[in-house]
XYZ file of C-alpha atoms in Angstrom:
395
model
C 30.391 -150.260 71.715
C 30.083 -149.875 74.917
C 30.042 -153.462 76.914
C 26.136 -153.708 79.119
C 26.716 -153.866 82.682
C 25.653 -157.056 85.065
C 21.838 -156.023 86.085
C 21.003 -155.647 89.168
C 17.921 -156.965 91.145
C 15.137 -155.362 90.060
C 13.101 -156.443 93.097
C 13.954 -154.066 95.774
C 12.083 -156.297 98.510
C 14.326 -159.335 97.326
C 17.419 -157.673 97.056
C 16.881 -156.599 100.814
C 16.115 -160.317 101.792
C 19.211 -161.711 100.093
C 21.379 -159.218 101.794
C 19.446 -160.406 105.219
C 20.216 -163.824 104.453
C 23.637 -163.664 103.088
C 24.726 -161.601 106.980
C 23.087 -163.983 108.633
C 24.590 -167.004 106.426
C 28.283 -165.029 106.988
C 27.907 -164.287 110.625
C 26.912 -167.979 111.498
C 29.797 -169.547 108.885
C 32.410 -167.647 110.914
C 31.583 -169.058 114.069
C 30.983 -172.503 112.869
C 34.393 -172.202 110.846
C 35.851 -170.842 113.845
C 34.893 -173.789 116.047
C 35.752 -176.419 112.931
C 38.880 -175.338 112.282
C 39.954 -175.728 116.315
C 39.317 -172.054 116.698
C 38.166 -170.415 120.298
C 34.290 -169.314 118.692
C 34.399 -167.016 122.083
C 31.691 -163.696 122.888
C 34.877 -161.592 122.802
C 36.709 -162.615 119.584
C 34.749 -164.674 116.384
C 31.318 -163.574 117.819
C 31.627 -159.691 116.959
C 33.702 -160.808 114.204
C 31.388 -162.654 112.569
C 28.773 -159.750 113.272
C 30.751 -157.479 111.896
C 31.367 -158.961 108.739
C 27.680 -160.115 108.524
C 26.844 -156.344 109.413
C 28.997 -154.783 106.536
C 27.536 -156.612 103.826
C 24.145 -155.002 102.970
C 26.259 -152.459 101.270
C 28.208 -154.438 99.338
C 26.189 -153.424 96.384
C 26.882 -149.645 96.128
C 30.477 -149.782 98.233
C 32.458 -153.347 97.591
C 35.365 -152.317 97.479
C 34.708 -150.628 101.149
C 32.765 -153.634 102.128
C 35.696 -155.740 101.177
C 38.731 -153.415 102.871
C 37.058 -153.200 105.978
C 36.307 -156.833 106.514
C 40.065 -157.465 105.958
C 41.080 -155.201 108.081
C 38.767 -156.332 110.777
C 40.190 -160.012 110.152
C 43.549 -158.584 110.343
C 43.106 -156.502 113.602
C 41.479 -159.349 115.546
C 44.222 -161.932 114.244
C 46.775 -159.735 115.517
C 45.920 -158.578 118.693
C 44.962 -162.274 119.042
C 41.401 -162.408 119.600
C 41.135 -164.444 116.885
C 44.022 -167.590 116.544
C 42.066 -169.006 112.872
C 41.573 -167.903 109.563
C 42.958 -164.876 106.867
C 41.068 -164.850 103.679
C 37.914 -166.741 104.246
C 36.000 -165.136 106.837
C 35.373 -162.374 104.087
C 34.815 -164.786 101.419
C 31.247 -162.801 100.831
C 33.160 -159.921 100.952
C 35.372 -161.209 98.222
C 33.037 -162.721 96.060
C 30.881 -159.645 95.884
C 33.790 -157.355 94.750
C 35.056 -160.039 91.999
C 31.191 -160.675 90.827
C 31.121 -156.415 90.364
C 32.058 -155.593 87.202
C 29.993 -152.141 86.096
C 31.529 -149.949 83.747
C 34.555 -148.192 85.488
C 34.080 -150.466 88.402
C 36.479 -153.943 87.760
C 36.283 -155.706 90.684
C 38.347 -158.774 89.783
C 41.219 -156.875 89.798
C 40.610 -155.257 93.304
C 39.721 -158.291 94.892
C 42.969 -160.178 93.949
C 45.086 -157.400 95.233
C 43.367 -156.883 98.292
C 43.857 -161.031 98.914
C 47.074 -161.491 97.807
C 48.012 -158.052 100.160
C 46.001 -160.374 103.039
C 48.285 -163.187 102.827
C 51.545 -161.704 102.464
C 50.212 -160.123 105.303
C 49.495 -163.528 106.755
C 52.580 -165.203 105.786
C 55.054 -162.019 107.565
C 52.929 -162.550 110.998
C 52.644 -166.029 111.072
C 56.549 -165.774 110.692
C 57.873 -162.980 112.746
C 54.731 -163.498 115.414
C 54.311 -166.814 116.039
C 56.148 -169.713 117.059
C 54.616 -172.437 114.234
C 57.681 -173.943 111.921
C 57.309 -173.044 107.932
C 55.750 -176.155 106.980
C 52.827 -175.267 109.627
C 52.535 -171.843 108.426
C 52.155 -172.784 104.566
C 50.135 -175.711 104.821
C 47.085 -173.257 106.129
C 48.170 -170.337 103.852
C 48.364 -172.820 100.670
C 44.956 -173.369 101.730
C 43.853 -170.148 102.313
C 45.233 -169.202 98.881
C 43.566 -171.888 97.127
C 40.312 -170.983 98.511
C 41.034 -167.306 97.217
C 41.759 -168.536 93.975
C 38.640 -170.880 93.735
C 36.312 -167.707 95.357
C 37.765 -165.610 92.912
C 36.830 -168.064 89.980
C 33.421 -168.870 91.101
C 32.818 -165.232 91.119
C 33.887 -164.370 87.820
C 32.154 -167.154 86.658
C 29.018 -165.663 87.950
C 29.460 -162.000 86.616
C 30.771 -163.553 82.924
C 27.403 -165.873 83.006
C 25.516 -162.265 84.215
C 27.233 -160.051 81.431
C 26.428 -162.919 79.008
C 22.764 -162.335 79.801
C 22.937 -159.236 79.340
C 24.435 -159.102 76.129
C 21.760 -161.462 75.122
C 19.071 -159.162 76.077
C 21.053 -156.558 73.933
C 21.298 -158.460 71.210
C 17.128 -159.899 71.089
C 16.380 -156.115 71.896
C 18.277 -154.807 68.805
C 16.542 -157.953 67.120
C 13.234 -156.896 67.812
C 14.240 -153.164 66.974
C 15.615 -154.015 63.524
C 12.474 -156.250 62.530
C 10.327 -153.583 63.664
C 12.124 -150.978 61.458
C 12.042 -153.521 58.383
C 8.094 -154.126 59.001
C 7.790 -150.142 58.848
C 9.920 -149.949 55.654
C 8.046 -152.583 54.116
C 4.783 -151.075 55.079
C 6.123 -147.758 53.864
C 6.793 -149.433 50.498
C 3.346 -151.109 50.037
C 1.847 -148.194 50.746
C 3.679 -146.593 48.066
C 2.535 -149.463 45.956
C -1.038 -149.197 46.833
C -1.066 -145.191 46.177
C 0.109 -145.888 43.112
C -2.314 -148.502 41.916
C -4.811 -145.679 43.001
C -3.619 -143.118 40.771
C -3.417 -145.506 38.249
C -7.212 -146.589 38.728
C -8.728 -143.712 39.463
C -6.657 -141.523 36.793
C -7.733 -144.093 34.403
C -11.396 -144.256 35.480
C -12.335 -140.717 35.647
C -10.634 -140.177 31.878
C -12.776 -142.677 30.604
C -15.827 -141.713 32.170
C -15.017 -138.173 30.801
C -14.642 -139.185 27.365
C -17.931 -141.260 27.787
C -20.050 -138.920 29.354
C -18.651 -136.181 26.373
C -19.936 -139.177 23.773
C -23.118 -139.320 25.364
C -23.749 -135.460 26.045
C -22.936 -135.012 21.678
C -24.901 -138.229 20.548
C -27.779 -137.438 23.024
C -29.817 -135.115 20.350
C -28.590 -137.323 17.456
C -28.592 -141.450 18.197
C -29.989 -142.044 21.819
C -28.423 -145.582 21.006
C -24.957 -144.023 20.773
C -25.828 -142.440 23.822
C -26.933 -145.392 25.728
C -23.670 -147.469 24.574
C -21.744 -144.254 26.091
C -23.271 -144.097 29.761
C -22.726 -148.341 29.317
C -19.662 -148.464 28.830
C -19.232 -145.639 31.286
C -20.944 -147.439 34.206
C -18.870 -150.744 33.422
C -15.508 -148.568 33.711
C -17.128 -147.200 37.243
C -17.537 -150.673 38.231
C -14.555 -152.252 37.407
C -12.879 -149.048 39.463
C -15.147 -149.816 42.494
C -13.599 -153.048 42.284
C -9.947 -152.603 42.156
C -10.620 -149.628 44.594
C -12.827 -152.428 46.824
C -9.304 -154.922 46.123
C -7.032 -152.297 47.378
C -8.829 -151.825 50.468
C -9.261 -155.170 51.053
C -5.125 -155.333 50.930
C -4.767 -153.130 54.039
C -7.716 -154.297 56.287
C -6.411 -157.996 55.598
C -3.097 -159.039 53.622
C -3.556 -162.545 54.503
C -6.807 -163.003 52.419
C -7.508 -163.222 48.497
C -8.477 -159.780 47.031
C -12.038 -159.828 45.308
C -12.351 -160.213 41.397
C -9.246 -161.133 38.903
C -6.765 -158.940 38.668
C -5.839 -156.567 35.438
C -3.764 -158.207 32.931
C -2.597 -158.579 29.584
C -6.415 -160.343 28.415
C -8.100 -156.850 29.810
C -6.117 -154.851 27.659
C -8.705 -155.213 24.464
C -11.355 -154.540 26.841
C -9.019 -151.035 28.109
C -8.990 -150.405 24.261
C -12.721 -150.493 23.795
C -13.254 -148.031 26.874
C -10.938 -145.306 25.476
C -11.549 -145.630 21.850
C -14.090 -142.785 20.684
C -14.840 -140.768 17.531
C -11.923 -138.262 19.441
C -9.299 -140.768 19.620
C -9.165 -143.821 17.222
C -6.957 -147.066 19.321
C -5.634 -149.347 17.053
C -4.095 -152.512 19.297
C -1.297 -155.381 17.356
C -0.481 -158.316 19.604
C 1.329 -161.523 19.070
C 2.588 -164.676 20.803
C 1.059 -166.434 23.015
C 0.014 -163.699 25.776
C -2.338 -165.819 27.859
C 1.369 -167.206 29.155
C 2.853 -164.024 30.922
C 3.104 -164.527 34.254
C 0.698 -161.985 36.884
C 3.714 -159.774 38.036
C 4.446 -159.275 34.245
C 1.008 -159.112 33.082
C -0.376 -156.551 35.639
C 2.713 -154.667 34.812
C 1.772 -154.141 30.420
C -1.502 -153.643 31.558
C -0.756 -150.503 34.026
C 1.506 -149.078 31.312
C -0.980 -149.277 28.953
C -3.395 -147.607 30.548
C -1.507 -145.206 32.172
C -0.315 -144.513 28.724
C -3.661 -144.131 26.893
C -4.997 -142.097 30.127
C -2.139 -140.017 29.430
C -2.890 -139.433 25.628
C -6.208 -138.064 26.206
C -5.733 -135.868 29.081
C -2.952 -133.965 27.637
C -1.992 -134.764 24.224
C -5.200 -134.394 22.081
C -4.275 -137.124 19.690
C -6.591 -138.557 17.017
C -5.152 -141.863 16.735
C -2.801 -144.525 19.156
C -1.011 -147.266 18.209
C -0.548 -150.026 20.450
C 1.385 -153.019 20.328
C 2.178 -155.662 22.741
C 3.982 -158.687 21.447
C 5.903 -161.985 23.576
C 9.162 -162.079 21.777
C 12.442 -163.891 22.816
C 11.081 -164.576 26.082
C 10.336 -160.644 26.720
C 7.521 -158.420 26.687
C 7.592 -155.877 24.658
C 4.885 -152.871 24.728
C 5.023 -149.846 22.779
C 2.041 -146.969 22.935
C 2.265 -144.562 20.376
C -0.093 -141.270 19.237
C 0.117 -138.612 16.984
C -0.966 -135.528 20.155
C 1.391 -132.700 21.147
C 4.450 -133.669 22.654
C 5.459 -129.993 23.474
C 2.901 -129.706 26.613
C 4.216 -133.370 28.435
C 7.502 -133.560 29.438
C 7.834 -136.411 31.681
C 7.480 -133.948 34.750
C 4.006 -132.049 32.874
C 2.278 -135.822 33.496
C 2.565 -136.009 37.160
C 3.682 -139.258 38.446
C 2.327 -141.270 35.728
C 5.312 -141.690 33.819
C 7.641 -142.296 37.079
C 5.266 -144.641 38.170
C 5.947 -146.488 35.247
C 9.465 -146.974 35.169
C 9.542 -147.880 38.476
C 6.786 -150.358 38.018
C 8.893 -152.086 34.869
C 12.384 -151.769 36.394
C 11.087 -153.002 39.522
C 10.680 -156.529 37.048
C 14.033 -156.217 35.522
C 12.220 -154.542 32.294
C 13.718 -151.175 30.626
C 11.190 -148.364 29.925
C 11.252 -145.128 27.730
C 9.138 -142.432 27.285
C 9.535 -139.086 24.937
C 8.380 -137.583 21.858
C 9.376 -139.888 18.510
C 10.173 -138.917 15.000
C 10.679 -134.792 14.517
C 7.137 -134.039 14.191
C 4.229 -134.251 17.026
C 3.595 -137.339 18.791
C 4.639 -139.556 21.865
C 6.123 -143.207 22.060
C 5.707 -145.038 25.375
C 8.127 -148.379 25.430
C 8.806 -150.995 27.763
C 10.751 -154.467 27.397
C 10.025 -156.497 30.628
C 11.951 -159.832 30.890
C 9.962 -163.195 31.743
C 10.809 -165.034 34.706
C 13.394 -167.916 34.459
C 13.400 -167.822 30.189
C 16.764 -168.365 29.685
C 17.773 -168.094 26.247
């Protein structure tokens, strides 16, 4: 991966006003250094040295490198031709320090900058030898000096670009945070979205079947037994409710996850009630249960329930079965729920059913459980059968 480079000011207006101040700050240092060091700070020597260098770095930022070369040679040519008697390496400590601090892709400054000094002071060290008239021990005492200030220059500045980079990385790294968690959010959404379209297929598969088979009841019973009739739209308008509900719950889910959804949920104890909706004079549901059901946790319970229904909705839209056998039994720390009819198994295949039966195994294996569904014995019929696990039974 590709290492992020030190950022640059993003204020235009301050960047301008550093560079103003840090020319100004150079040009004065010079000529104070100058006169410190026993230096002649003179209008012909240090003073358009100092200006110079001041003058050069405003464009240290796009050309360092540049910046830095022609300070030292400036340093060098006024040492030389001796308008100038003090100082190598640190009159263009700015320059230094912004070359070693520069460290953009394809751009290493460090390196640069400690050539270019080390080039200085051997260039130092031969003049001061072959040009002057100073012993060795007065020419290294200065240069060991000068040296040591290059070193420290050079450490400060990397200091300061490691401590930028570091930022930077930082940023990076919270950026591709923030990315990531809003990419899991959107899968997550994704899936309960899934979840919630298929609670409405389940519900509103299951609510327009049994409103179908009601309404049928009624419309046949209407000329014969107005009470069988009645009992039909009943139970028919109690089904519609209890959809408005769930339908009312699932909505409720999306406008607001934090809150409580409206009405108990569907469970194991509604599945007599599911039995009494679809039963008819069409389709006879006989339901077995045993153990102690009322213990089944929600995931587990919601789970039978769906499967259930889904099952029976199942049986009377496409099988044309008379009768349906249903058990549901707790059993070894399991539960165990079979649906079975006597309709046509040639015409549903688990693809001829829609999503019903997908949504199904997904739903139990999604708890662990194991699911089936396919015709049974070598005649006609269907067998629905899941086996979903109870949390932390252990056996």
């Amino acid at each position: 991966m590709d290492r992020p480079s030190v950022p640059a000011s993003a204020d235009p207006r301050t960047a301008r006003l550093i560079d103003g101040l840090l020319a100004a700050g150079t040009a004065v240092a010079v000529l104070a250094g100058t006169a410190w060091l026993g230096g002649r700070p003179d209008a012909a020597g240090a003073l358009p040295l100092a200006l110079w260098l001041g003058l050069l770095l405003p464009a240290r930022r796009r050309l360092p490198l540049a910046v830095l070369l022609l300070s030292v040679q400036a340093v060098a040519v006024f040492r030389v031709s001796g308008l100038t008697d003090v100082g190598w390496v640190w009159p263009a400590s700015a320059a230094y320090a912004g070359l070693a601090a520069d460290d953009r892709p394809g751009r290493p400054g460090l390196p640069w900058a400690a050539g270019v000094g080390l080039a200085e002071l051997a260039l130092a060290a031969t003049w001061e030898t072959t040009a002057g008239d100073a012993t060795p021990r007065e020419i290294l005492v200065p240069l060991g000096a000068e040296a040591l200030w290059l070193a420290v220059l050079l450490a400060a500045a990397t200091a300061y670009r490691n401590r930028l980079r570091w930022r930077a990385e930082l940023d990076e790294r919270l950026l591709r945070a923030a990315r990531e968690r809003d990419l899991e959010a959107g899968r997550r959404i994704a899936e309960a979205r899934l979840e919630i379209a298929r609670e409405l297929h389940d519900v509103v598969g299951h609510t327009l079947t049994v409103v179908g088979i009601q309404l049928r009841v009624a419309a046949e019973a209407l000329n014969d037994s107005l009470e069988e009739a009645r009992t039909a739209l009943t139970t028919a308008q109690q089904v519609r409710t209890e959809a408005v509900r769930d339908l009312r719950a699932l909505v409720h889910v999306l406008r607001a996850p934090g809150e409580v959804p409206e009405g108990p949920a569907a469970g194991v104890p509604e599945v007599a009630a599911l039995v009494d909706r679809m039963r008819s004079a069409e389709l006879d549901i006989r339901l077995e249960t045993a153990g102690d059901l009322a213990t089944v946790p929600a995931p587990v319970s919601l789970a039978v329930h769906r499967v259930v229904q889904e099952a029976l909705t199942n049986t009377a839209r496409h099988a044309g079965a008379s009768r349906a056998d249903i058990s549901v039994r707790l059993v070894d720390g399991r539960v165990e729920v079979s649906v079975t009819d006597d309709g046509r198994s040639a015409v549903r295949t688990p693809g001829a059913v829609g999503h019903g039966v997908r949504g199904m195994d997904e739903r139990v294996r999604a708890l662990g459980g194991h699911f089936s569904a396919g015709p049974h014995g070598k005649g006609d019929g269907w067998l629905v059968r899941a086996a979903i696990p109870l949390p932390g039974f252990h056996p």
